[in-house]
């Protein structure tokens, strides 16, 4: 019922020229897939993503967006600009932005709304830091982030939203959540979405796991019934490892 999504979050890696070569190679080597693939490179790479993947099965999008629609906001990139470039997805609320750029739940919500206005699907990142998990409060903490980002947000179609559960302690550390811990959280997220948007919506919305996904742990994470794919950082940068993840997802 839910098509798996494997999304590569490239963060601040690769130049546009490097990405262009990588995209060409990916297109050459990409096997036919039942799952959906998305690449989320830095802003200056997006025109090359469009050049490579327009009219293909590969989706692409950005890692962030401005909370403003237009105007005197030096350095910002609007949802309208991303829509014009053909972005299907864009990350909001990544823990690195919450941490290094002091993004609050309220700001994340504004960004999410700007994307929805332009028909771009937000990949909403939520997840707890280590001390919160150690206190046994991971689920309420993460559901709190989810509720705050979606406060008053009206959603009709499950394709309008992707949630990524990314425990902060698992990002870029080589430590992934145990599949059963991920499943517990994904189930809790789905049931919160069900209360909020109805069972039919929640049953169809995709919840990705992110945090040190690699070809060695992806199959066991995907074997969990509520894990619908991965938001992948490090392992999405190398063509070999990214293709390995796609083959595992099938
Ligand atoms: P990682 O990053 O796969 O390198 O842990 C995941 C993410 O930050 O989305």
XYZ file of N, CA, C and O and ligand atoms in Angstrom, residues 9 11 94 96 166 170-173 210-213 231-235, ligand 1:
81
model
N 20.069 12.499 1.274
C 20.314 13.860 1.774
C 21.820 14.119 1.658
O 22.602 13.647 2.471
N 23.446 16.844 2.071
C 23.986 17.888 2.962
C 24.896 18.825 2.161
O 24.637 19.070 0.989
N 15.299 19.370 9.679
C 16.431 18.477 9.932
C 17.120 18.885 11.234
O 17.263 20.084 11.516
N 20.109 19.010 12.049
C 21.286 19.881 11.892
C 20.857 21.345 11.750
O 21.568 22.251 12.191
N 14.375 10.580 12.627
C 15.832 10.601 12.654
C 16.315 10.852 14.080
O 16.429 12.026 14.496
N 21.806 9.112 16.136
C 22.126 8.125 15.098
C 22.640 8.785 13.823
O 23.116 8.112 12.915
N 22.552 10.121 13.749
C 22.903 10.798 12.496
C 24.409 10.975 12.377
O 25.039 11.616 13.216
N 24.951 10.350 11.335
C 26.372 10.497 11.042
C 27.286 9.878 12.084
O 28.482 10.164 12.121
N 26.740 9.021 12.933
C 27.540 8.456 14.024
C 27.894 6.996 13.792
O 28.682 6.430 14.535
N 15.842 7.548 9.374
C 17.126 8.138 8.996
C 18.080 8.111 10.173
O 17.667 8.252 11.333
N 19.365 7.969 9.882
C 20.390 7.925 10.923
C 21.277 6.713 10.705
O 20.917 5.603 11.091
N 22.406 6.959 10.006
C 23.385 5.900 9.760
C 22.814 4.688 9.021
O 23.208 3.554 9.269
N 21.885 4.955 8.102
C 21.431 3.874 7.216
C 22.593 3.496 6.308
O 23.281 4.366 5.772
N 15.861 8.014 4.885
C 16.489 9.301 4.567
C 17.966 9.090 4.883
O 18.337 8.886 6.041
N 18.771 9.117 3.829
C 20.133 8.613 3.929
C 21.134 9.725 3.683
O 21.082 10.387 2.640
N 22.045 9.928 4.605
C 23.087 10.928 4.424
C 24.329 10.297 3.812
O 24.431 10.116 2.595
N 25.288 9.948 4.665
C 26.588 9.443 4.222
C 26.527 8.394 3.127
O 27.247 8.488 2.124
N 25.657 7.409 3.291
C 25.622 6.297 2.328
C 24.945 6.661 1.007
O 24.889 5.833 0.097
P 23.455 9.834 7.941
O 22.537 11.139 7.841
O 22.806 8.777 7.081
O 24.791 10.248 7.448
O 23.456 9.420 9.395
C 21.142 11.037 7.794
C 20.515 12.402 7.766
O 21.026 13.322 8.421
O 19.494 12.609 7.089
